[in-house]
PDB file of C-alpha atoms and ligand atoms in Angstrom:
ATOM      1  CA  MET K   1     143.885 211.253 104.444  1.00  0.00           C
ATOM      2  CA  ALA K   2     147.317 212.536 103.399  1.00  0.00           C
ATOM      3  CA  GLU K   3     149.124 214.706 105.943  1.00  0.00           C
ATOM      4  CA  GLN K   4     148.594 218.433 105.392  1.00  0.00           C
ATOM      5  CA  ARG K   5     151.635 220.097 103.840  1.00  0.00           C
ATOM      6  CA  THR K   6     152.991 223.386 105.167  1.00  0.00           C
ATOM      7  CA  ALA K   7     153.943 226.273 102.886  1.00  0.00           C
ATOM      8  CA  ILE K   8     155.904 229.423 103.629  1.00  0.00           C
ATOM      9  CA  VAL K   9     155.128 232.452 101.477  1.00  0.00           C
ATOM     10  CA  THR K  10     157.464 235.410 102.019  1.00  0.00           C
ATOM     11  CA  GLY K  11     156.366 238.998 101.493  1.00  0.00           C
ATOM     12  CA  ALA K  12     152.801 237.750 101.946  1.00  0.00           C
ATOM     13  CA  ALA K  13     151.228 240.626 103.884  1.00  0.00           C
ATOM     14  CA  ARG K  14     149.981 242.139 100.633  1.00  0.00           C
ATOM     15  CA  GLY K  15     150.093 242.061  96.859  1.00  0.00           C
ATOM     16  CA  ILE K  16     151.180 238.954  94.987  1.00  0.00           C
ATOM     17  CA  GLY K  17     152.374 237.149  98.133  1.00  0.00           C
ATOM     18  CA  ARG K  18     149.034 237.558  99.867  1.00  0.00           C
ATOM     19  CA  ALA K  19     147.154 236.221  96.838  1.00  0.00           C
ATOM     20  CA  ILE K  20     149.501 233.217  96.760  1.00  0.00           C
ATOM     21  CA  ALA K  21     149.056 232.574 100.496  1.00  0.00           C
ATOM     22  CA  GLU K  22     145.272 232.647 100.179  1.00  0.00           C
ATOM     23  CA  ARG K  23     145.333 230.432  97.104  1.00  0.00           C
ATOM     24  CA  LEU K  24     147.616 227.792  98.646  1.00  0.00           C
ATOM     25  CA  ALA K  25     145.467 227.740 101.797  1.00  0.00           C
ATOM     26  CA  GLY K  26     142.446 227.220  99.542  1.00  0.00           C
ATOM     27  CA  ASP K  27     144.338 224.333  97.938  1.00  0.00           C
ATOM     28  CA  GLY K  28     144.527 222.716 101.389  1.00  0.00           C
ATOM     29  CA  LEU K  29     148.003 223.687 102.604  1.00  0.00           C
ATOM     30  CA  ALA K  30     148.767 225.209 106.014  1.00  0.00           C
ATOM     31  CA  VAL K  31     150.345 228.573 105.188  1.00  0.00           C
ATOM     32  CA  ALA K  32     152.879 230.727 107.026  1.00  0.00           C
ATOM     33  CA  VAL K  33     152.342 234.346 106.028  1.00  0.00           C
ATOM     34  CA  VAL K  34     155.820 235.838 106.453  1.00  0.00           C
ATOM     35  CA  ASP K  35     156.570 239.537 106.113  1.00  0.00           C
ATOM     36  CA  LEU K  36     158.764 242.176 107.758  1.00  0.00           C
ATOM     37  CA  ASP K  37     155.958 243.396 110.016  1.00  0.00           C
ATOM     38  CA  GLU K  38     154.012 240.622 111.745  1.00  0.00           C
ATOM     39  CA  ALA K  39     151.026 242.906 112.426  1.00  0.00           C
ATOM     40  CA  ALA K  40     150.746 243.610 108.700  1.00  0.00           C
ATOM     41  CA  CYS K  41     150.151 239.864 108.115  1.00  0.00           C
ATOM     42  CA  ALA K  42     146.995 239.838 110.264  1.00  0.00           C
ATOM     43  CA  ASP K  43     144.514 240.598 107.462  1.00  0.00           C
ATOM     44  CA  ALA K  44     145.843 237.827 105.226  1.00  0.00           C
ATOM     45  CA  VAL K  45     145.760 235.329 108.103  1.00  0.00           C
ATOM     46  CA  SER K  46     142.211 236.351 109.084  1.00  0.00           C
ATOM     47  CA  ALA K  47     141.027 235.963 105.475  1.00  0.00           C
ATOM     48  CA  ILE K  48     142.547 232.462 105.288  1.00  0.00           C
ATOM     49  CA  ARG K  49     141.035 231.406 108.620  1.00  0.00           C
ATOM     50  CA  ALA K  50     137.634 232.881 107.703  1.00  0.00           C
ATOM     51  CA  ALA K  51     137.688 230.696 104.584  1.00  0.00           C
ATOM     52  CA  GLY K  52     138.373 227.616 106.740  1.00  0.00           C
ATOM     53  CA  GLY K  53     142.146 227.404 106.210  1.00  0.00           C
ATOM     54  CA  ARG K  54     145.126 227.185 108.577  1.00  0.00           C
ATOM     55  CA  ALA K  55     147.550 230.102 108.677  1.00  0.00           C
ATOM     56  CA  LEU K  56     150.166 231.709 110.882  1.00  0.00           C
ATOM     57  CA  ALA K  57     151.525 235.274 110.797  1.00  0.00           C
ATOM     58  CA  VAL K  58     155.290 235.466 111.222  1.00  0.00           C
ATOM     59  CA  GLY K  59     157.337 238.669 111.274  1.00  0.00           C
ATOM     60  CA  GLY K  60     160.716 238.033 109.688  1.00  0.00           C
ATOM     61  CA  ASP K  61     163.384 239.531 107.450  1.00  0.00           C
ATOM     62  CA  VAL K  62     164.412 237.124 104.675  1.00  0.00           C
ATOM     63  CA  ALA K  63     167.768 238.913 104.268  1.00  0.00           C
ATOM     64  CA  ASP K  64     168.789 238.312 107.880  1.00  0.00           C
ATOM     65  CA  PRO K  65     170.178 234.851 108.731  1.00  0.00           C
ATOM     66  CA  ASP K  66     169.093 234.907 112.405  1.00  0.00           C
ATOM     67  CA  SER K  67     165.603 236.047 111.504  1.00  0.00           C
ATOM     68  CA  VAL K  68     165.339 233.348 108.822  1.00  0.00           C
ATOM     69  CA  GLY K  69     166.396 230.706 111.359  1.00  0.00           C
ATOM     70  CA  THR K  70     163.777 231.726 113.930  1.00  0.00           C
ATOM     71  CA  THR K  71     161.088 232.137 111.253  1.00  0.00           C
ATOM     72  CA  VAL K  72     161.533 228.617 109.908  1.00  0.00           C
ATOM     73  CA  GLU K  73     161.778 227.109 113.427  1.00  0.00           C
ATOM     74  CA  ARG K  74     158.565 228.870 114.452  1.00  0.00           C
ATOM     75  CA  VAL K  75     156.712 227.692 111.369  1.00  0.00           C
ATOM     76  CA  ALA K  76     157.861 224.110 111.930  1.00  0.00           C
ATOM     77  CA  ALA K  77     156.798 224.199 115.599  1.00  0.00           C
ATOM     78  CA  GLU K  78     153.447 225.951 115.188  1.00  0.00           C
ATOM     79  CA  LEU K  79     152.253 224.851 111.745  1.00  0.00           C
ATOM     80  CA  GLY K  80     154.365 221.920 110.536  1.00  0.00           C
ATOM     81  CA  ALA K  81     157.687 221.307 108.789  1.00  0.00           C
ATOM     82  CA  PRO K  82     157.733 223.513 105.666  1.00  0.00           C
ATOM     83  CA  THR K  83     158.045 221.554 102.428  1.00  0.00           C
ATOM     84  CA  VAL K  84     156.678 224.265 100.136  1.00  0.00           C
ATOM     85  CA  LEU K  85     158.491 227.592  99.884  1.00  0.00           C
ATOM     86  CA  VAL K  86     157.558 230.613  97.794  1.00  0.00           C
ATOM     87  CA  ASN K  87     160.389 233.173  97.757  1.00  0.00           C
ATOM     88  CA  ASN K  88     158.244 236.178  96.923  1.00  0.00           C
ATOM     89  CA  ALA K  89     159.475 239.009  99.190  1.00  0.00           C
ATOM     90  CA  GLY K  90     160.774 241.876  97.121  1.00  0.00           C
ATOM     91  CA  ILE K  91     161.679 245.533  97.036  1.00  0.00           C
ATOM     92  CA  ILE K  92     162.567 248.034  94.343  1.00  0.00           C
ATOM     93  CA  ARG K  93     165.170 250.809  94.601  1.00  0.00           C
ATOM     94  CA  ASP K  94     165.042 252.073  91.017  1.00  0.00           C
ATOM     95  CA  ASN K  95     167.496 254.542  89.545  1.00  0.00           C
ATOM     96  CA  LEU K  96     169.666 254.956  86.482  1.00  0.00           C
ATOM     97  CA  LEU K  97     173.090 253.401  86.939  1.00  0.00           C
ATOM     98  CA  HIS K  98     174.958 256.686  87.332  1.00  0.00           C
ATOM     99  CA  LYS K  99     172.608 257.695  90.174  1.00  0.00           C
ATOM    100  CA  MET K 100     172.254 254.292  91.872  1.00  0.00           C
ATOM    101  CA  SER K 101     173.832 254.127  95.330  1.00  0.00           C
ATOM    102  CA  LEU K 102     175.675 251.071  96.588  1.00  0.00           C
ATOM    103  CA  ASP K 103     173.051 250.848  99.348  1.00  0.00           C
ATOM    104  CA  ASP K 104     170.294 250.606  96.733  1.00  0.00           C
ATOM    105  CA  TRP K 105     172.227 247.913  94.867  1.00  0.00           C
ATOM    106  CA  GLU K 106     172.858 245.889  98.025  1.00  0.00           C
ATOM    107  CA  ALA K 107     169.367 246.283  99.491  1.00  0.00           C
ATOM    108  CA  VAL K 108     167.815 244.773  96.353  1.00  0.00           C
ATOM    109  CA  MET K 109     170.382 241.953  96.141  1.00  0.00           C
ATOM    110  CA  GLY K 110     169.838 241.335  99.858  1.00  0.00           C
ATOM    111  CA  VAL K 111     166.090 240.782  99.745  1.00  0.00           C
ATOM    112  CA  HIS K 112     165.829 238.936  96.435  1.00  0.00           C
ATOM    113  CA  LEU K 113     169.009 236.868  96.124  1.00  0.00           C
ATOM    114  CA  ARG K 114     170.370 236.560  99.670  1.00  0.00           C
ATOM    115  CA  GLY K 115     166.772 236.175 100.912  1.00  0.00           C
ATOM    116  CA  ALA K 116     165.971 233.329  98.522  1.00  0.00           C
ATOM    117  CA  PHE K 117     169.312 231.662  99.327  1.00  0.00           C
ATOM    118  CA  LEU K 118     168.817 231.837 103.111  1.00  0.00           C
ATOM    119  CA  MET K 119     165.157 230.805 103.093  1.00  0.00           C
ATOM    120  CA  THR K 120     165.723 227.868 100.748  1.00  0.00           C
ATOM    121  CA  GLN K 121     168.712 226.641 102.718  1.00  0.00           C
ATOM    122  CA  ALA K 122     166.717 226.856 105.965  1.00  0.00           C
ATOM    123  CA  CYS K 123     163.746 224.893 104.559  1.00  0.00           C
ATOM    124  CA  LEU K 124     165.851 222.260 102.810  1.00  0.00           C
ATOM    125  CA  PRO K 125     166.230 219.830 105.765  1.00  0.00           C
ATOM    126  CA  ALA K 126     162.417 219.552 106.087  1.00  0.00           C
ATOM    127  CA  MET K 127     162.075 218.902 102.353  1.00  0.00           C
ATOM    128  CA  ARG K 128     164.827 216.280 102.336  1.00  0.00           C
ATOM    129  CA  GLU K 129     163.308 214.593 105.391  1.00  0.00           C
ATOM    130  CA  ALA K 130     159.924 214.431 103.639  1.00  0.00           C
ATOM    131  CA  GLY K 131     161.454 213.355 100.300  1.00  0.00           C
ATOM    132  CA  PHE K 132     159.248 216.080  98.847  1.00  0.00           C
ATOM    133  CA  GLY K 133     159.666 219.786  98.257  1.00  0.00           C
ATOM    134  CA  ARG K 134     158.450 222.610  96.075  1.00  0.00           C
ATOM    135  CA  VAL K 135     160.314 225.897  95.732  1.00  0.00           C
ATOM    136  CA  VAL K 136     159.004 228.772  93.640  1.00  0.00           C
ATOM    137  CA  ASN K 137     161.211 231.848  93.195  1.00  0.00           C
ATOM    138  CA  MET K 138     159.594 235.108  92.119  1.00  0.00           C
ATOM    139  CA  SER K 139     161.604 236.432  89.200  1.00  0.00           C
ATOM    140  CA  SER K 140     160.296 239.141  86.856  1.00  0.00           C
ATOM    141  CA  GLY K 141     160.032 240.100  83.220  1.00  0.00           C
ATOM    142  CA  SER K 142     162.575 242.766  84.236  1.00  0.00           C
ATOM    143  CA  ALA K 143     165.178 239.974  84.250  1.00  0.00           C
ATOM    144  CA  LEU K 144     165.347 240.620  80.504  1.00  0.00           C
ATOM    145  CA  GLY K 145     166.408 244.230  81.132  1.00  0.00           C
ATOM    146  CA  ASN K 146     164.512 247.322  82.237  1.00  0.00           C
ATOM    147  CA  ARG K 147     165.673 250.944  82.255  1.00  0.00           C
ATOM    148  CA  GLY K 148     166.261 252.199  85.809  1.00  0.00           C
ATOM    149  CA  GLN K 149     166.428 248.715  87.305  1.00  0.00           C
ATOM    150  CA  ALA K 150     170.067 247.549  87.003  1.00  0.00           C
ATOM    151  CA  ASN K 151     169.875 246.212  90.576  1.00  0.00           C
ATOM    152  CA  TYR K 152     166.425 244.641  90.300  1.00  0.00           C
ATOM    153  CA  SER K 153     166.881 243.105  86.840  1.00  0.00           C
ATOM    154  CA  SER K 154     170.233 241.623  87.907  1.00  0.00           C
ATOM    155  CA  ALA K 155     168.656 240.112  91.019  1.00  0.00           C
ATOM    156  CA  LYS K 156     165.692 238.742  89.051  1.00  0.00           C
ATOM    157  CA  ALA K 157     167.976 237.244  86.375  1.00  0.00           C
ATOM    158  CA  GLY K 158     170.125 235.838  89.185  1.00  0.00           C
ATOM    159  CA  LEU K 159     167.071 234.102  90.627  1.00  0.00           C
ATOM    160  CA  GLN K 160     166.610 232.298  87.321  1.00  0.00           C
ATOM    161  CA  GLY K 161     170.147 230.880  87.529  1.00  0.00           C
ATOM    162  CA  PHE K 162     169.582 229.994  91.179  1.00  0.00           C
ATOM    163  CA  THR K 163     166.372 228.187  90.186  1.00  0.00           C
ATOM    164  CA  LYS K 164     167.967 226.098  87.443  1.00  0.00           C
ATOM    165  CA  THR K 165     170.965 225.153  89.572  1.00  0.00           C
ATOM    166  CA  LEU K 166     168.834 224.095  92.544  1.00  0.00           C
ATOM    167  CA  ALA K 167     166.572 222.097  90.235  1.00  0.00           C
ATOM    168  CA  ILE K 168     169.641 220.054  89.255  1.00  0.00           C
ATOM    169  CA  GLU K 169     170.980 219.738  92.814  1.00  0.00           C
ATOM    170  CA  LEU K 170     167.693 218.984  94.608  1.00  0.00           C
ATOM    171  CA  GLY K 171     165.819 216.881  92.060  1.00  0.00           C
ATOM    172  CA  PRO K 172     167.223 213.634  93.511  1.00  0.00           C
ATOM    173  CA  SER K 173     165.705 214.598  96.898  1.00  0.00           C
ATOM    174  CA  GLY K 174     162.205 214.938  95.444  1.00  0.00           C
ATOM    175  CA  VAL K 175     162.382 218.730  95.403  1.00  0.00           C
ATOM    176  CA  THR K 176     161.329 220.744  92.346  1.00  0.00           C
ATOM    177  CA  VAL K 177     162.486 224.340  91.931  1.00  0.00           C
ATOM    178  CA  ASN K 178     160.851 226.719  89.474  1.00  0.00           C
ATOM    179  CA  ALA K 179     160.606 230.450  88.883  1.00  0.00           C
ATOM    180  CA  ILE K 180     157.699 232.636  87.909  1.00  0.00           C
ATOM    181  CA  ALA K 181     158.488 235.808  85.990  1.00  0.00           C
ATOM    182  CA  PRO K 182     155.467 238.100  86.147  1.00  0.00           C
ATOM    183  CA  GLY K 183     154.969 240.965  83.761  1.00  0.00           C
ATOM    184  CA  PHE K 184     153.041 244.020  84.971  1.00  0.00           C
ATOM    185  CA  ILE K 185     150.934 243.059  88.020  1.00  0.00           C
ATOM    186  CA  GLN K 186     148.714 245.614  89.724  1.00  0.00           C
ATOM    187  CA  THR K 187     150.085 246.002  93.273  1.00  0.00           C
ATOM    188  CA  GLU K 188     151.598 248.661  95.533  1.00  0.00           C
ATOM    189  CA  MET K 189     154.936 247.988  93.814  1.00  0.00           C
ATOM    190  CA  THR K 190     153.588 249.095  90.421  1.00  0.00           C
ATOM    191  CA  VAL K 191     151.807 252.039  92.073  1.00  0.00           C
ATOM    192  CA  ALA K 192     155.243 253.141  93.339  1.00  0.00           C
ATOM    193  CA  THR K 193     156.748 252.702  89.863  1.00  0.00           C
ATOM    194  CA  ALA K 194     154.014 254.868  88.310  1.00  0.00           C
ATOM    195  CA  GLU K 195     154.677 257.558  90.913  1.00  0.00           C
ATOM    196  CA  ARG K 196     158.418 257.490  90.245  1.00  0.00           C
ATOM    197  CA  MET K 197     157.805 257.916  86.525  1.00  0.00           C
ATOM    198  CA  GLY K 198     155.344 260.757  87.089  1.00  0.00           C
ATOM    199  CA  PHE K 199     152.195 258.972  85.829  1.00  0.00           C
ATOM    200  CA  GLU K 200     148.694 258.804  87.286  1.00  0.00           C
ATOM    201  CA  PHE K 201     148.230 255.087  88.035  1.00  0.00           C
ATOM    202  CA  ASP K 202     145.177 254.666  85.764  1.00  0.00           C
ATOM    203  CA  ASP K 203     147.057 256.216  82.832  1.00  0.00           C
ATOM    204  CA  PHE K 204     150.071 254.016  83.584  1.00  0.00           C
ATOM    205  CA  VAL K 205     147.894 250.875  83.577  1.00  0.00           C
ATOM    206  CA  ALA K 206     146.171 251.886  80.336  1.00  0.00           C
ATOM    207  CA  LYS K 207     149.528 252.580  78.663  1.00  0.00           C
ATOM    208  CA  TYR K 208     150.849 249.148  79.638  1.00  0.00           C
ATOM    209  CA  ALA K 209     147.643 247.254  78.859  1.00  0.00           C
ATOM    210  CA  ASP K 210     147.733 248.568  75.326  1.00  0.00           C
ATOM    211  CA  GLN K 211     151.116 246.850  74.745  1.00  0.00           C
ATOM    212  CA  ILE K 212     150.183 243.503  76.323  1.00  0.00           C
ATOM    213  CA  PRO K 213     148.778 240.874  73.923  1.00  0.00           C
ATOM    214  CA  VAL K 214     145.806 240.009  76.201  1.00  0.00           C
ATOM    215  CA  ARG K 215     145.129 243.780  76.513  1.00  0.00           C
ATOM    216  CA  ARG K 216     145.050 243.932  80.298  1.00  0.00           C
ATOM    217  CA  VAL K 217     147.562 244.165  83.101  1.00  0.00           C
ATOM    218  CA  GLY K 218     147.965 241.226  85.474  1.00  0.00           C
ATOM    219  CA  GLN K 219     146.385 240.770  88.889  1.00  0.00           C
ATOM    220  CA  PRO K 220     147.942 239.005  91.900  1.00  0.00           C
ATOM    221  CA  ASP K 221     145.560 236.068  91.348  1.00  0.00           C
ATOM    222  CA  ASP K 222     147.148 235.448  87.925  1.00  0.00           C
ATOM    223  CA  VAL K 223     150.456 234.724  89.680  1.00  0.00           C
ATOM    224  CA  ALA K 224     148.762 232.798  92.500  1.00  0.00           C
ATOM    225  CA  HIS K 225     147.178 230.449  89.949  1.00  0.00           C
ATOM    226  CA  ALA K 226     150.553 229.681  88.344  1.00  0.00           C
ATOM    227  CA  THR K 227     152.111 229.120  91.771  1.00  0.00           C
ATOM    228  CA  SER K 228     149.319 226.748  92.751  1.00  0.00           C
ATOM    229  CA  TYR K 229     150.160 224.612  89.718  1.00  0.00           C
ATOM    230  CA  LEU K 230     153.932 224.593  90.293  1.00  0.00           C
ATOM    231  CA  VAL K 231     153.646 223.538  93.949  1.00  0.00           C
ATOM    232  CA  SER K 232     150.973 220.909  93.284  1.00  0.00           C
ATOM    233  CA  GLU K 233     151.708 217.217  93.798  1.00  0.00           C
ATOM    234  CA  GLY K 234     151.114 216.575  90.104  1.00  0.00           C
ATOM    235  CA  ALA K 235     153.808 219.017  88.940  1.00  0.00           C
ATOM    236  CA  GLY K 236     156.636 216.767  90.121  1.00  0.00           C
ATOM    237  CA  TYR K 237     158.113 216.392  86.622  1.00  0.00           C
ATOM    238  CA  VAL K 238     158.338 220.155  86.046  1.00  0.00           C
ATOM    239  CA  SER K 239     161.545 221.617  87.430  1.00  0.00           C
ATOM    240  CA  GLY K 240     164.096 224.292  86.589  1.00  0.00           C
ATOM    241  CA  GLN K 241     161.556 226.231  84.531  1.00  0.00           C
ATOM    242  CA  VAL K 242     160.867 229.936  84.282  1.00  0.00           C
ATOM    243  CA  LEU K 243     157.168 230.576  83.695  1.00  0.00           C
ATOM    244  CA  TYR K 244     156.428 234.048  82.332  1.00  0.00           C
ATOM    245  CA  VAL K 245     153.020 235.207  83.569  1.00  0.00           C
ATOM    246  CA  ALA K 246     152.790 238.302  81.464  1.00  0.00           C
ATOM    247  CA  GLY K 247     149.775 238.197  79.167  1.00  0.00           C
ATOM    248  CA  GLY K 248     151.974 237.271  76.235  1.00  0.00           C
ATOM    249  CA  PRO K 249     155.428 235.993  75.387  1.00  0.00           C
ATOM    250  CA  LEU K 250     158.468 237.434  77.107  1.00  0.00           C
ATOM    251  CA  GLY K 251     161.854 235.821  77.184  1.00  0.00           C
TER     252      GLY K 251
HETATM  253  P1  NAP M 301     154.691 244.501  97.210  1.00  0.00           P
HETATM  254  O1  NAP M 301     153.232 244.819  97.130  1.00  0.00           O
HETATM  255  O2  NAP M 301     155.665 245.616  97.399  1.00  0.00           O
HETATM  256  O3  NAP M 301     154.892 243.401  98.368  1.00  0.00           O
HETATM  257  C1  NAP M 301     156.165 242.946  98.719  1.00  0.00           C
HETATM  258  C2  NAP M 301     156.121 242.514 100.165  1.00  0.00           C
HETATM  259  O4  NAP M 301     157.436 242.010 100.510  1.00  0.00           O
HETATM  260  C3  NAP M 301     155.819 243.675 101.129  1.00  0.00           C
HETATM  261  O5  NAP M 301     154.825 243.314 102.056  1.00  0.00           O
HETATM  262  C4  NAP M 301     157.172 243.909 101.787  1.00  0.00           C
HETATM  263  O6  NAP M 301     157.096 244.409 103.110  1.00  0.00           O
HETATM  264  C5  NAP M 301     157.755 242.496 101.798  1.00  0.00           C
HETATM  265  N1  NAP M 301     159.195 242.515 102.054  1.00  0.00           N
HETATM  266  C6  NAP M 301     160.106 243.415 101.604  1.00  0.00           C
HETATM  267  N2  NAP M 301     161.326 243.134 102.090  1.00  0.00           N
HETATM  268  C7  NAP M 301     161.192 242.024 102.877  1.00  0.00           C
HETATM  269  C8  NAP M 301     162.096 241.272 103.667  1.00  0.00           C
HETATM  270  N3  NAP M 301     163.388 241.587 103.744  1.00  0.00           N
HETATM  271  N4  NAP M 301     161.614 240.201 104.348  1.00  0.00           N
HETATM  272  C9  NAP M 301     160.302 239.879 104.297  1.00  0.00           C
HETATM  273  N5  NAP M 301     159.394 240.568 103.562  1.00  0.00           N
HETATM  274  C10 NAP M 301     159.820 241.634 102.861  1.00  0.00           C
HETATM  275  O7  NAP M 301     155.188 243.745  95.905  1.00  0.00           O
HETATM  276  P2  NAP M 301     154.431 242.794  94.843  1.00  0.00           P
HETATM  277  O8  NAP M 301     154.154 243.599  93.643  1.00  0.00           O
HETATM  278  O9  NAP M 301     153.368 241.999  95.492  1.00  0.00           O
HETATM  279  O10 NAP M 301     155.668 241.846  94.449  1.00  0.00           O
HETATM  280  C11 NAP M 301     155.886 240.545  95.000  1.00  0.00           C
HETATM  281  C12 NAP M 301     157.040 239.896  94.268  1.00  0.00           C
HETATM  282  O11 NAP M 301     156.751 239.834  92.866  1.00  0.00           O
HETATM  283  C13 NAP M 301     158.355 240.659  94.397  1.00  0.00           C
HETATM  284  O12 NAP M 301     159.444 239.749  94.448  1.00  0.00           O
HETATM  285  C14 NAP M 301     158.414 241.443  93.100  1.00  0.00           C
HETATM  286  O13 NAP M 301     159.737 241.795  92.772  1.00  0.00           O
HETATM  287  C15 NAP M 301     157.796 240.449  92.141  1.00  0.00           C
HETATM  288  N6  NAP M 301     157.253 241.034  90.910  1.00  0.00           N
HETATM  289  C16 NAP M 301     156.266 241.976  90.944  1.00  0.00           C
HETATM  290  C17 NAP M 301     155.762 242.481  89.755  1.00  0.00           C
HETATM  291  C18 NAP M 301     154.671 243.523  89.702  1.00  0.00           C
HETATM  292  O14 NAP M 301     154.379 244.001  88.603  1.00  0.00           O
HETATM  293  N7  NAP M 301     154.039 243.874  90.821  1.00  0.00           N
HETATM  294  C19 NAP M 301     156.287 242.034  88.530  1.00  0.00           C
HETATM  295  C20 NAP M 301     157.299 241.087  88.548  1.00  0.00           C
HETATM  296  C21 NAP M 301     157.764 240.582  89.736  1.00  0.00           C
HETATM  297  P3  NAP M 301     157.202 245.987 103.413  1.00  0.00           P
HETATM  298  O15 NAP M 301     155.975 246.594 102.875  1.00  0.00           O
HETATM  299  O16 NAP M 301     157.276 246.078 104.901  1.00  0.00           O
HETATM  300  O17 NAP M 301     158.436 246.469 102.701  1.00  0.00           O
END
């Protein structure tokens, strides 16, 4: 039997990351559930173990180089060298440009861009050693522009450039690098957006669903399914792509 691969999913305590962690464990990978608060990862890890999978909860901050170093070392020691990485951790600090603080700009750049850079760099030796790697970066439909999200849309567009460049650099090492750009996905992040805009969540969902070609908003499992494909062994000839998971064409 082939050796079990180890995946790291960041921001996996809840939402899209949790769905990805559970899906990859179901696909047969050992999964490190990484999030800021280790205790918050317990439910995801229990669900994976209850379904017969292998998982480890790791508290870590993707924007902090020391924390990234210890996170990846711990995963390698306790689960196996990570050759699959899903850079999913994310935050929003929405505001119109004239009201956006430098802290809100830098916090968003820190988690999305610096986080993806640090995590990918830290996992790269294991991927090169194995001659195999899969990196998936969580971009967003907001990369195309979204009012109130100058920081977030810049970071998400930046992740697309990061993805394409790494696909070129790492392809010769057997590593594919792709991005997923979700549209509206029902999670705590979109609940917070509805609140900020002064909508009841159900009204917000209905308003969005009406504009989406498949006439529904997305669920975390929609993104997990796409991730499962991109990290699969058979997807080795797909690299540098941005897959919009948005119920219709974006981009
Ligand atoms: P979510 O429910 O807010 O979950 C994000 C998770 O990331 C949280 O558990 C959060 O922890 C964690 N996190 C934040 N900063 C971190 C850090 N520095 N290090 C480690 N973990 C950190 O968000 P989601 O909706 O599932 O979104 C997941 C990803 O998809 C994000 O990159 C988001 O930008 C992207 N996305 C979402 C949508 C959508 O419609 N929901 C659409 C497009 C793209 P705390 O709770 O402790 O902060």
